[in-house]
Tab-separated table of C-alpha atoms and ligand atoms in Angstrom:
chain	number	residue	atom	x	y	z
A	1	UNK	CA	-65.549	44.981	50.310
A	2	UNK	CA	-62.210	46.875	51.027
A	3	UNK	CA	-59.501	45.799	48.360
A	4	UNK	CA	-55.869	45.667	49.257
A	5	UNK	CA	-53.034	45.201	47.080
A	6	UNK	CA	-51.720	41.622	47.185
A	7	UNK	CA	-48.448	40.792	45.561
A	8	UNK	CA	-47.122	37.174	45.404
A	9	UNK	CA	-43.253	37.443	44.266
A	10	UNK	CA	-43.664	39.906	41.168
A	11	UNK	CA	-47.243	39.016	40.341
A	12	UNK	CA	-50.075	41.232	41.611
A	13	UNK	CA	-53.092	39.007	42.839
A	14	UNK	CA	-55.541	41.895	43.222
A	15	UNK	CA	-56.461	45.000	41.562
A	16	UNK	CA	-58.565	47.809	42.519
A	17	UNK	CA	-61.375	48.964	40.241
A	18	UNK	CA	-61.444	52.796	41.182
A	19	UNK	CA	-57.786	52.944	40.999
A	20	UNK	CA	-57.649	51.316	37.646
A	21	UNK	CA	-60.133	53.884	36.293
A	22	UNK	CA	-57.845	56.383	37.590
A	23	UNK	CA	-54.758	55.155	35.783
A	24	UNK	CA	-56.883	55.247	32.415
A	25	UNK	CA	-58.213	58.658	33.244
A	26	UNK	CA	-54.850	60.262	33.806
A	27	UNK	CA	-53.614	58.565	30.505
A	28	UNK	CA	-56.818	60.282	28.561
A	29	UNK	CA	-55.666	63.506	30.374
A	30	UNK	CA	-52.161	63.187	29.226
A	31	UNK	CA	-53.431	62.593	25.378
A	32	UNK	CA	-55.649	65.624	25.742
A	33	UNK	CA	-53.093	68.072	26.543
A	34	UNK	CA	-50.487	66.675	24.383
A	35	UNK	CA	-49.462	67.854	20.783
A	36	UNK	CA	-52.362	65.991	18.798
A	37	UNK	CA	-52.048	62.962	16.414
A	38	UNK	CA	-53.036	64.338	13.226
A	39	UNK	CA	-53.989	62.168	10.086
A	40	UNK	CA	-54.571	59.125	12.459
A	41	UNK	CA	-56.681	55.913	11.796
A	42	UNK	CA	-60.366	55.668	12.474
A	43	UNK	CA	-60.744	51.832	12.921
A	44	UNK	CA	-58.217	50.268	15.080
A	45	UNK	CA	-57.941	46.667	16.315
A	46	UNK	CA	-55.573	46.238	19.298
A	47	UNK	CA	-54.818	42.573	20.113
A	48	UNK	CA	-53.686	42.841	23.784
A	49	UNK	CA	-55.310	46.147	24.450
A	50	UNK	CA	-56.002	46.040	28.288
A	51	UNK	CA	-52.745	47.126	29.629
A	52	UNK	CA	-49.347	48.219	28.835
A	53	UNK	CA	-48.645	49.295	25.320
A	54	UNK	CA	-51.609	48.116	23.863
A	55	UNK	CA	-53.926	50.130	26.213
A	56	UNK	CA	-51.786	53.092	25.781
A	57	UNK	CA	-52.214	52.681	22.053
A	58	UNK	CA	-56.066	52.601	22.518
A	59	UNK	CA	-56.060	55.662	24.736
A	60	UNK	CA	-53.720	57.854	22.356
A	61	UNK	CA	-55.840	57.017	19.306
A	62	UNK	CA	-59.388	57.453	20.900
A	63	UNK	CA	-58.792	60.503	22.683
A	64	UNK	CA	-56.436	62.357	20.872
A	65	UNK	CA	-57.567	64.228	17.674
A	66	UNK	CA	-57.848	60.816	15.786
A	67	UNK	CA	-61.000	59.927	17.565
A	68	UNK	CA	-60.623	56.256	16.703
A	69	UNK	CA	-63.196	53.384	17.210
A	70	UNK	CA	-61.687	50.417	18.611
A	71	UNK	CA	-61.944	46.683	19.046
A	72	UNK	CA	-59.592	45.219	21.707
A	73	UNK	CA	-58.691	41.661	22.499
A	74	UNK	CA	-57.374	40.849	25.851
A	75	UNK	CA	-57.134	37.711	28.385
A	76	UNK	CA	-58.576	38.953	31.619
A	77	UNK	CA	-60.685	37.791	34.288
A	78	UNK	CA	-63.420	39.245	36.344
A	79	UNK	CA	-64.255	38.715	40.036
A	80	UNK	CA	-64.679	34.643	41.095
A	81	UNK	CA	-64.090	32.881	44.223
A	82	UNK	CA	-60.413	33.271	43.601
A	83	UNK	CA	-60.337	36.781	43.831
A	84	UNK	CA	-61.210	40.353	42.520
A	85	UNK	CA	-60.311	39.856	39.022
A	86	UNK	CA	-57.284	41.336	37.128
A	87	UNK	CA	-56.480	44.976	36.368
A	88	UNK	CA	-56.886	44.660	32.639
A	89	UNK	CA	-60.343	43.571	33.294
A	90	UNK	CA	-61.169	46.937	35.082
A	91	UNK	CA	-59.207	48.842	32.679
A	92	UNK	CA	-61.439	47.523	29.936
A	93	UNK	CA	-64.547	48.532	31.789
A	94	UNK	CA	-63.044	52.314	32.555
A	95	UNK	CA	-61.918	52.423	28.909
A	96	UNK	CA	-65.093	51.714	27.532
A	97	UNK	CA	-67.014	54.087	29.605
A	98	UNK	CA	-64.936	56.990	28.956
A	99	UNK	CA	-64.767	56.050	25.217
A	100	UNK	CA	-68.447	55.982	24.884
A	101	UNK	CA	-69.076	58.926	26.906
A	102	UNK	CA	-67.169	60.907	24.000
A	103	UNK	CA	-69.288	58.952	21.249
A	104	UNK	CA	-66.535	56.505	20.343
A	105	UNK	CA	-67.302	52.737	19.611
A	106	UNK	CA	-65.179	50.691	22.213
A	107	UNK	CA	-65.610	46.903	21.889
A	108	UNK	CA	-63.913	44.623	24.326
A	109	UNK	CA	-63.508	40.936	23.362
A	110	UNK	CA	-61.982	38.730	26.064
A	111	UNK	CA	-60.490	35.567	25.282
A	112	UNK	CA	-57.492	33.850	23.890
A	113	UNK	CA	-55.936	35.676	20.922
A	114	UNK	CA	-54.187	32.450	19.756
A	115	UNK	CA	-57.426	30.817	19.037
A	116	UNK	CA	-59.323	30.686	15.754
A	117	UNK	CA	-62.673	31.429	17.386
A	118	UNK	CA	-61.349	34.848	18.897
A	119	UNK	CA	-60.267	35.812	15.527
A	120	UNK	CA	-63.588	34.858	13.969
A	121	UNK	CA	-65.345	36.899	16.608
A	122	UNK	CA	-63.140	39.813	15.920
A	123	UNK	CA	-63.686	39.414	12.230
A	124	UNK	CA	-67.531	39.650	13.108
A	125	UNK	CA	-66.972	42.752	15.297
A	126	UNK	CA	-65.093	44.529	12.456
A	127	UNK	CA	-68.196	43.691	10.116
A	128	UNK	CA	-70.456	45.023	12.500
A	129	UNK	CA	-68.829	48.015	14.103
A	130	UNK	CA	-66.124	48.932	11.287
A	131	UNK	CA	-68.107	48.502	8.015
A	132	UNK	CA	-65.838	45.429	7.229
A	133	UNK	CA	-62.394	47.257	7.495
A	134	UNK	CA	-59.680	48.038	9.833
A	135	UNK	CA	-56.969	50.820	9.315
A	136	UNK	CA	-54.696	49.795	12.321
A	137	UNK	CA	-53.944	46.453	13.813
A	138	UNK	CA	-51.642	46.687	16.686
A	139	UNK	CA	-50.336	43.356	18.160
A	140	UNK	CA	-49.426	43.836	21.813
A	141	UNK	CA	-49.788	40.359	23.377
A	142	UNK	CA	-47.410	39.418	26.243
A	143	UNK	CA	-48.101	35.824	27.280
A	144	UNK	CA	-46.223	33.056	28.925
A	145	UNK	CA	-48.329	30.347	27.215
A	146	UNK	CA	-49.896	29.691	23.994
A	147	UNK	CA	-52.315	26.692	23.589
A	148	UNK	CA	-51.237	24.098	21.014
A	149	UNK	CA	-54.000	23.796	18.421
A	150	UNK	CA	-56.488	20.726	18.635
A	151	UNK	CA	-54.772	19.680	21.642
A	152	UNK	CA	-54.725	20.072	25.420
A	153	UNK	CA	-50.985	20.863	25.651
A	154	UNK	CA	-49.413	24.348	25.890
A	155	UNK	CA	-46.173	25.843	24.418
A	156	UNK	CA	-44.626	27.821	27.278
A	157	UNK	CA	-42.293	30.458	26.637
A	158	UNK	CA	-38.976	30.599	28.918
A	159	UNK	CA	-36.963	33.604	30.170
A	160	UNK	CA	-33.410	32.283	30.028
A	161	UNK	CA	-30.079	32.934	28.345
A	162	UNK	CA	-28.967	30.831	25.429
A	163	UNK	CA	-25.594	28.870	25.472
A	164	UNK	CA	-24.386	29.878	29.005
A	165	UNK	CA	-25.665	30.648	32.199
A	166	UNK	CA	-26.317	34.156	33.243
A	167	UNK	CA	-26.256	35.665	36.953
A	168	UNK	CA	-28.289	38.636	37.988
A	169	UNK	CA	-30.692	39.994	40.306
A	170	UNK	CA	-34.739	40.145	40.576
A	171	UNK	CA	-36.411	42.226	43.250
A	172	UNK	CA	-39.334	40.525	44.663
A	173	UNK	CA	-41.872	43.135	44.693
A	174	UNK	CA	-43.758	41.365	47.546
A	175	UNK	CA	-41.243	41.614	50.277
A	176	UNK	CA	-38.976	44.588	48.619
A	177	UNK	CA	-36.044	42.374	48.497
A	178	UNK	CA	-33.106	41.646	46.078
A	179	UNK	CA	-32.676	38.369	45.192
A	180	UNK	CA	-29.555	37.157	43.183
A	181	UNK	CA	-30.330	34.475	40.728
A	182	UNK	CA	-28.239	32.217	38.211
A	183	UNK	CA	-30.318	31.372	35.236
A	184	UNK	CA	-29.418	28.191	33.323
A	185	UNK	CA	-29.256	28.225	29.500
A	186	UNK	CA	-32.320	27.403	27.783
A	187	UNK	CA	-32.805	24.105	26.089
A	188	UNK	CA	-33.487	23.884	22.237
A	189	UNK	CA	-37.127	23.051	23.300
A	190	UNK	CA	-37.378	26.042	25.605
A	191	UNK	CA	-36.128	28.382	22.587
A	192	UNK	CA	-38.556	26.954	20.216
A	193	UNK	CA	-41.399	27.210	22.585
A	194	UNK	CA	-40.602	30.935	23.229
A	195	UNK	CA	-40.583	31.534	19.503
A	196	UNK	CA	-43.954	29.887	19.323
A	197	UNK	CA	-45.450	32.091	22.005
A	198	UNK	CA	-43.617	35.419	21.686
A	199	UNK	CA	-42.516	35.181	18.172
A	200	UNK	CA	-44.357	36.614	15.074
A	201	UNK	CA	-46.488	33.614	13.918
A	202	UNK	CA	-49.643	34.586	15.830
A	203	UNK	CA	-49.330	38.217	14.627
A	204	UNK	CA	-48.964	36.813	11.081
A	205	UNK	CA	-52.075	34.461	11.702
A	206	UNK	CA	-54.111	37.567	12.459
A	207	UNK	CA	-53.162	39.649	9.600
A	208	UNK	CA	-53.646	36.716	7.227
A	209	UNK	CA	-57.254	35.990	8.850
A	210	UNK	CA	-58.005	39.726	8.296
A	211	UNK	CA	-56.747	39.623	4.746
A	212	UNK	CA	-58.879	36.383	3.930
A	213	UNK	CA	-61.927	38.167	5.188
A	214	UNK	CA	-61.408	41.220	3.242
A	215	UNK	CA	-61.233	43.198	6.337
A	216	UNK	CA	-58.048	45.262	5.503
A	217	UNK	CA	-58.826	48.799	4.813
A	218	UNK	CA	-56.631	50.955	2.125
A	219	UNK	CA	-53.641	51.864	3.709
A	220	UNK	CA	-53.889	49.657	6.657
A	221	UNK	CA	-50.778	49.407	8.813
A	222	UNK	CA	-49.820	46.716	11.516
A	223	UNK	CA	-47.339	47.102	14.455
A	224	UNK	CA	-45.853	44.719	16.913
A	225	UNK	CA	-43.685	45.747	19.812
A	226	UNK	CA	-40.099	44.570	20.363
A	227	UNK	CA	-37.235	45.157	22.703
A	228	UNK	CA	-33.507	45.401	22.011
A	229	UNK	CA	-31.929	47.183	24.982
A	230	UNK	CA	-28.195	48.098	25.559
A	231	UNK	CA	-25.511	45.516	25.741
A	232	UNK	CA	-25.787	45.187	29.325
A	233	UNK	CA	-28.980	43.576	29.132
A	234	UNK	CA	-28.037	41.308	26.038
A	235	UNK	CA	-27.156	38.181	27.986
A	236	UNK	CA	-30.724	38.089	29.412
A	237	UNK	CA	-32.778	39.640	26.683
A	238	UNK	CA	-31.720	40.024	23.296
A	239	UNK	CA	-29.187	37.106	23.177
A	240	UNK	CA	-31.558	34.969	25.076
A	241	UNK	CA	-34.925	33.258	24.400
A	242	UNK	CA	-37.029	36.360	24.423
A	243	UNK	CA	-34.413	37.998	21.909
A	244	UNK	CA	-35.043	35.066	19.625
A	245	UNK	CA	-38.570	35.458	19.738
A	246	UNK	CA	-38.236	39.041	19.006
A	247	UNK	CA	-35.807	38.481	15.954
A	248	UNK	CA	-38.645	36.127	14.627
A	249	UNK	CA	-41.084	38.918	15.131
A	250	UNK	CA	-39.030	41.228	13.082
A	251	UNK	CA	-38.611	38.895	10.235
A	252	UNK	CA	-42.660	38.513	10.450
A	253	UNK	CA	-42.775	42.208	9.977
A	254	UNK	CA	-40.943	42.060	6.738
A	255	UNK	CA	-43.232	39.385	5.268
A	256	UNK	CA	-46.347	41.301	6.522
A	257	UNK	CA	-44.995	44.384	4.850
A	258	UNK	CA	-45.094	42.909	1.623
A	259	UNK	CA	-48.713	41.252	2.170
A	260	UNK	CA	-49.770	44.932	3.163
A	261	UNK	CA	-48.237	46.542	0.144
A	262	UNK	CA	-51.130	45.362	-1.879
A	263	UNK	CA	-53.170	47.816	0.182
A	264	UNK	CA	-50.814	50.507	0.177
A	265	UNK	CA	-50.059	49.844	3.777
A	266	UNK	CA	-46.942	48.388	5.679
A	267	UNK	CA	-45.946	46.360	8.969
A	268	UNK	CA	-43.544	47.590	11.518
A	269	UNK	CA	-41.828	46.064	14.373
A	270	UNK	CA	-41.639	48.890	16.799
A	271	UNK	CA	-38.662	48.739	19.482
A	272	UNK	CA	-39.829	50.473	22.526
A	273	UNK	CA	-38.160	51.511	25.889
A	274	UNK	CA	-37.763	49.461	28.802
A	275	UNK	CA	-40.820	50.049	31.107
A	276	UNK	CA	-42.532	48.642	34.261
A	277	UNK	CA	-45.424	46.519	33.001
A	278	UNK	CA	-47.125	43.140	34.420
A	279	UNK	CA	-44.771	41.463	31.837
A	280	UNK	CA	-41.546	43.207	32.266
A	281	UNK	CA	-41.356	42.771	35.931
A	282	UNK	CA	-41.188	39.032	35.288
A	283	UNK	CA	-38.111	39.095	33.460
A	284	UNK	CA	-35.026	37.914	35.877
A	285	UNK	CA	-31.980	40.178	35.797
A	286	UNK	CA	-33.795	43.181	34.316
A	287	UNK	CA	-34.973	45.018	37.283
A	288	UNK	CA	-31.853	46.422	38.257
A	289	UNK	CA	-31.266	48.007	34.916
A	290	UNK	CA	-34.757	49.291	34.958
A	291	UNK	CA	-34.275	50.981	38.500
A	292	UNK	CA	-31.115	52.576	37.183
A	293	UNK	CA	-32.843	53.328	33.948
A	294	UNK	CA	-35.829	55.173	35.544
A	295	UNK	CA	-33.353	57.050	37.784
A	296	UNK	CA	-31.246	58.463	35.201
A	297	UNK	CA	-33.745	59.107	32.695
A	298	UNK	CA	-36.087	60.993	35.241
A	299	UNK	CA	-33.040	63.018	36.324
A	300	UNK	CA	-32.321	63.958	32.584
A	301	UNK	CA	-35.958	64.752	31.917
A	302	UNK	CA	-36.230	62.001	29.337
A	303	UNK	CA	-38.203	59.591	30.896
A	304	UNK	CA	-41.437	58.192	29.191
A	305	UNK	CA	-44.152	55.785	30.172
A	306	UNK	CA	-46.151	53.739	28.013
A	307	UNK	CA	-48.620	56.514	27.045
A	308	UNK	CA	-45.977	58.895	26.537
A	309	UNK	CA	-44.157	56.205	24.110
A	310	UNK	CA	-47.404	55.717	22.463
A	311	UNK	CA	-48.436	59.205	21.799
A	312	UNK	CA	-45.010	60.077	20.309
A	313	UNK	CA	-45.102	56.899	18.346
A	314	UNK	CA	-48.356	57.792	16.355
A	315	UNK	CA	-47.647	61.403	16.384
A	316	UNK	CA	-44.190	61.733	15.123
A	317	UNK	CA	-43.465	58.417	13.539
A	318	UNK	CA	-46.479	56.371	12.104
A	319	UNK	CA	-49.120	59.272	11.172
A	320	UNK	CA	-46.902	62.121	10.708
A	321	UNK	CA	-46.424	63.404	7.005
A	322	UNK	CA	-43.778	61.832	5.073
A	323	UNK	CA	-42.378	58.084	5.282
A	324	UNK	CA	-42.295	56.152	8.450
A	325	UNK	CA	-38.638	56.489	9.574
A	326	UNK	CA	-37.009	52.993	10.290
A	327	UNK	CA	-33.456	51.753	10.788
A	328	UNK	CA	-31.342	49.799	8.733
A	329	UNK	CA	-33.157	46.611	9.699
A	330	UNK	CA	-36.272	48.497	8.998
A	331	UNK	CA	-37.206	48.449	12.880
A	332	UNK	CA	-39.040	51.600	13.929
A	333	UNK	CA	-37.074	52.735	17.009
A	334	UNK	CA	-38.744	54.418	20.079
A	335	UNK	CA	-35.844	53.550	22.242
A	336	UNK	CA	-33.680	56.354	21.051
A	337	UNK	CA	-33.864	58.267	24.327
A	338	UNK	CA	-33.094	55.176	26.520
A	339	UNK	CA	-30.126	54.087	24.338
A	340	UNK	CA	-28.856	57.752	24.335
A	341	UNK	CA	-25.185	57.392	24.722
A	342	UNK	CA	-24.721	59.690	27.772
A	343	UNK	CA	-27.730	57.937	29.440
A	344	UNK	CA	-26.279	54.733	28.988
A	345	UNK	CA	-23.039	55.580	30.364
A	346	UNK	CA	-24.750	56.784	33.516
A	347	UNK	CA	-26.856	53.710	33.862
A	348	UNK	CA	-23.862	51.377	33.340
A	349	UNK	CA	-21.957	53.175	36.157
A	350	UNK	CA	-25.043	53.251	38.301
A	351	UNK	CA	-26.211	49.467	37.863
A	352	UNK	CA	-22.584	48.428	38.703
A	353	UNK	CA	-22.924	50.070	42.104
A	354	UNK	CA	-26.390	48.474	42.862
A	355	UNK	CA	-26.656	45.560	45.503
A	356	UNK	CA	-29.039	43.959	47.897
A	357	UNK	CA	-28.471	46.687	50.513
A	358	UNK	CA	-28.570	50.086	48.480
A	359	UNK	CA	-30.886	49.540	45.844
A	360	UNK	CA	-33.794	51.307	47.434
A	361	UNK	CA	-31.756	54.404	47.825
A	362	UNK	CA	-29.344	54.514	44.601
A	363	UNK	CA	-31.882	52.906	41.992
A	364	UNK	CA	-35.412	54.336	41.392
A	365	UNK	CA	-37.004	51.656	43.577
A	366	UNK	CA	-39.861	53.970	44.699
A	367	UNK	CA	-40.674	54.855	41.328
A	368	UNK	CA	-40.581	51.197	40.110
A	369	UNK	CA	-42.676	50.026	42.936
A	370	UNK	CA	-45.352	52.636	42.613
A	371	UNK	CA	-45.800	52.233	38.897
A	372	UNK	CA	-46.319	48.655	39.711
A	373	UNK	CA	-48.931	49.109	42.155
A	374	UNK	CA	-50.578	51.766	39.930
A	375	UNK	CA	-50.701	49.138	36.942
A	376	UNK	CA	-53.105	47.427	39.385
A	377	UNK	CA	-55.096	50.494	40.699
A	378	UNK	CA	-53.132	51.106	43.844
A	379	UNK	CA	-50.863	54.111	45.284
A	380	UNK	CA	-53.079	56.903	43.581
A	381	UNK	CA	-53.411	59.933	45.807
A	382	UNK	CA	-57.215	60.806	44.994
A	383	UNK	CA	-58.509	57.375	45.764
A	384	UNK	CA	-60.253	56.521	48.904
A	385	UNK	CA	-58.731	52.964	49.424
A	386	UNK	CA	-60.663	52.766	52.812
A	387	UNK	CA	-64.138	53.159	51.049
A	388	UNK	CA	-66.178	49.931	50.766
A	389	UNK	CA	-66.747	48.908	46.923
A	390	UNK	CA	-69.526	46.704	45.895
A	391	UNK	CA	-67.905	44.865	42.748
A	392	UNK	CA	-71.160	43.719	41.433
A	393	UNK	CA	-72.592	46.769	40.974
A	394	UNK	CA	-69.441	48.542	39.898
A	395	UNK	CA	-69.135	46.216	36.890
A	396	UNK	CA	-72.770	46.323	36.075
A	397	UNK	CA	-73.036	50.184	36.186
A	398	UNK	CA	-70.059	50.494	34.134
A	399	UNK	CA	-70.224	47.843	31.658
B	401	NAI	P1	-48.692	43.592	29.284
B	401	NAI	O1	-48.809	42.444	30.106
B	401	NAI	O2	-48.983	45.155	29.840
B	401	NAI	O3	-49.947	43.704	28.252
B	401	NAI	C1	-50.212	42.425	27.698
B	401	NAI	C2	-51.578	42.196	26.938
B	401	NAI	O4	-51.706	40.953	26.302
B	401	NAI	C3	-52.599	42.302	28.092
B	401	NAI	O5	-53.552	43.305	27.130
B	401	NAI	C4	-53.176	40.962	27.908
B	401	NAI	O6	-54.504	40.660	28.414
B	401	NAI	C5	-52.910	40.536	26.676
B	401	NAI	N1	-52.833	38.849	26.590
B	401	NAI	C6	-51.913	38.024	27.224
B	401	NAI	N2	-52.234	36.789	26.816
B	401	NAI	C7	-53.171	37.051	26.002
B	401	NAI	C8	-53.938	35.968	25.036
B	401	NAI	N3	-53.755	34.706	25.423
B	401	NAI	N4	-55.006	36.421	24.477
B	401	NAI	C9	-55.373	37.644	24.243
B	401	NAI	N5	-54.642	38.682	25.031
B	401	NAI	C10	-53.632	38.289	25.748
B	401	NAI	O7	-47.439	43.463	28.567
B	401	NAI	P2	-46.623	44.993	27.501
B	401	NAI	O8	-45.490	45.106	28.366
B	401	NAI	O9	-47.533	46.134	27.243
B	401	NAI	O10	-46.157	43.998	26.364
B	401	NAI	C11	-46.800	44.249	25.045
B	401	NAI	C12	-45.709	43.830	24.172
B	401	NAI	O11	-44.686	44.999	24.388
B	401	NAI	C13	-44.918	42.663	24.288
B	401	NAI	O12	-44.487	42.124	22.905
B	401	NAI	C14	-43.720	43.002	24.925
B	401	NAI	O13	-42.544	42.097	24.781
B	401	NAI	C15	-43.385	44.445	24.234
B	401	NAI	N6	-42.359	45.357	24.933
B	401	NAI	C16	-42.421	45.708	26.283
B	401	NAI	C17	-41.649	46.284	26.787
B	401	NAI	C18	-41.633	46.539	28.274
B	401	NAI	O14	-40.534	46.989	28.952
B	401	NAI	N7	-42.828	46.305	29.023
B	401	NAI	C19	-40.583	47.109	26.112
B	401	NAI	C20	-40.514	46.680	24.820
B	401	NAI	C21	-41.399	45.826	24.007
B	402	NA	NA1	-50.155	45.537	25.919
């Protein structure tokens, strides 16, 4: 078959296996030519390792000097009557292939991270492949839902402001159009459910499960990712439902830090830069900011993608000699370049000019759209998209 990009609103409905492999390969190449991570961990568990920051973590630690073995949990789907399958599914296949070529262990566990059964499956894999212990646990799940235990119901996260409505613009990637939206304030229940889905509870459940099964190695660290952003984005992010969930995650990092102190390890909420991922394009009101931010940071030469952020995180912060640097709230900050004063001054100026007619010219819409397409394996120069691809044999030859 020939696979074409299909986008509905801001959601990709198709993915190209060859392009996904290309995306993984480019990140591997970046890591190999970049200044190495020394003293890195050897046995790494990534929860949410099939795309975005989680996949970049996996690549940085496997293909750099750290040469880590990895177990990754993700929620992805292969081809079915509904379509070709998700990009993360193909990323998993590509990662495993390249990692095994270099003699690394790369275990992909697909299923719901929130469930007990997947936690048990991972603990078994840690027994089998890691001699029973992990050195690093990275929690990088981004989800809209979480099944309630022992029930058919779900908690659903909402992306809404709190206490007031907020207006902003989304950009429909499907039609390249700017859509002005007003988001009503969240109800208390929506706030609570967002905290259930995107807060720290499941991160803590993972670490507890691993402590209880005696799977924590000496010095084991755990990280989860957060976002704070500049004032401009606070109404929709930090002061809204997602921000509440992130504050919960920050608090969880403190309790996990105490628990892991027993193993001479630690826990860190890591604040990253705003980036185009499957998860972030979903946030209404954030896109104009990202278009302006990309434009300004690229011009200033300070732009980073997921892989650049993760390589710098592990090399300069987590596994450099000396103490892990944190701010006064004990957060590990990777958003310093985004929040640079001069950068933000320019971004503010640009955002205030953006509108439905000029966002493609003034903002970095081209870069934004291309990055989104590439997340799904499209828009790579050296992939022949006209070539027939047999999914069945692709999956079998690589798996
Ligand atoms: P992503 O959508 O690229 O990755 C999410 C991962 O979670 C995927 O591997 C997916 O398979 C997995 N996942 C989703 N539901 C799951 C489930 N039920 N069970 C198992 N795995 C599941 O998202 P991204 O952007 O890498 O997000 C990761 C974290 O980084 C999130 O906490 C997000 O809030 C945070 N973050 C993202 C920023 C951004 O601009 N993209 C900025 C700062 C933080
Ligand atoms: Na991720």
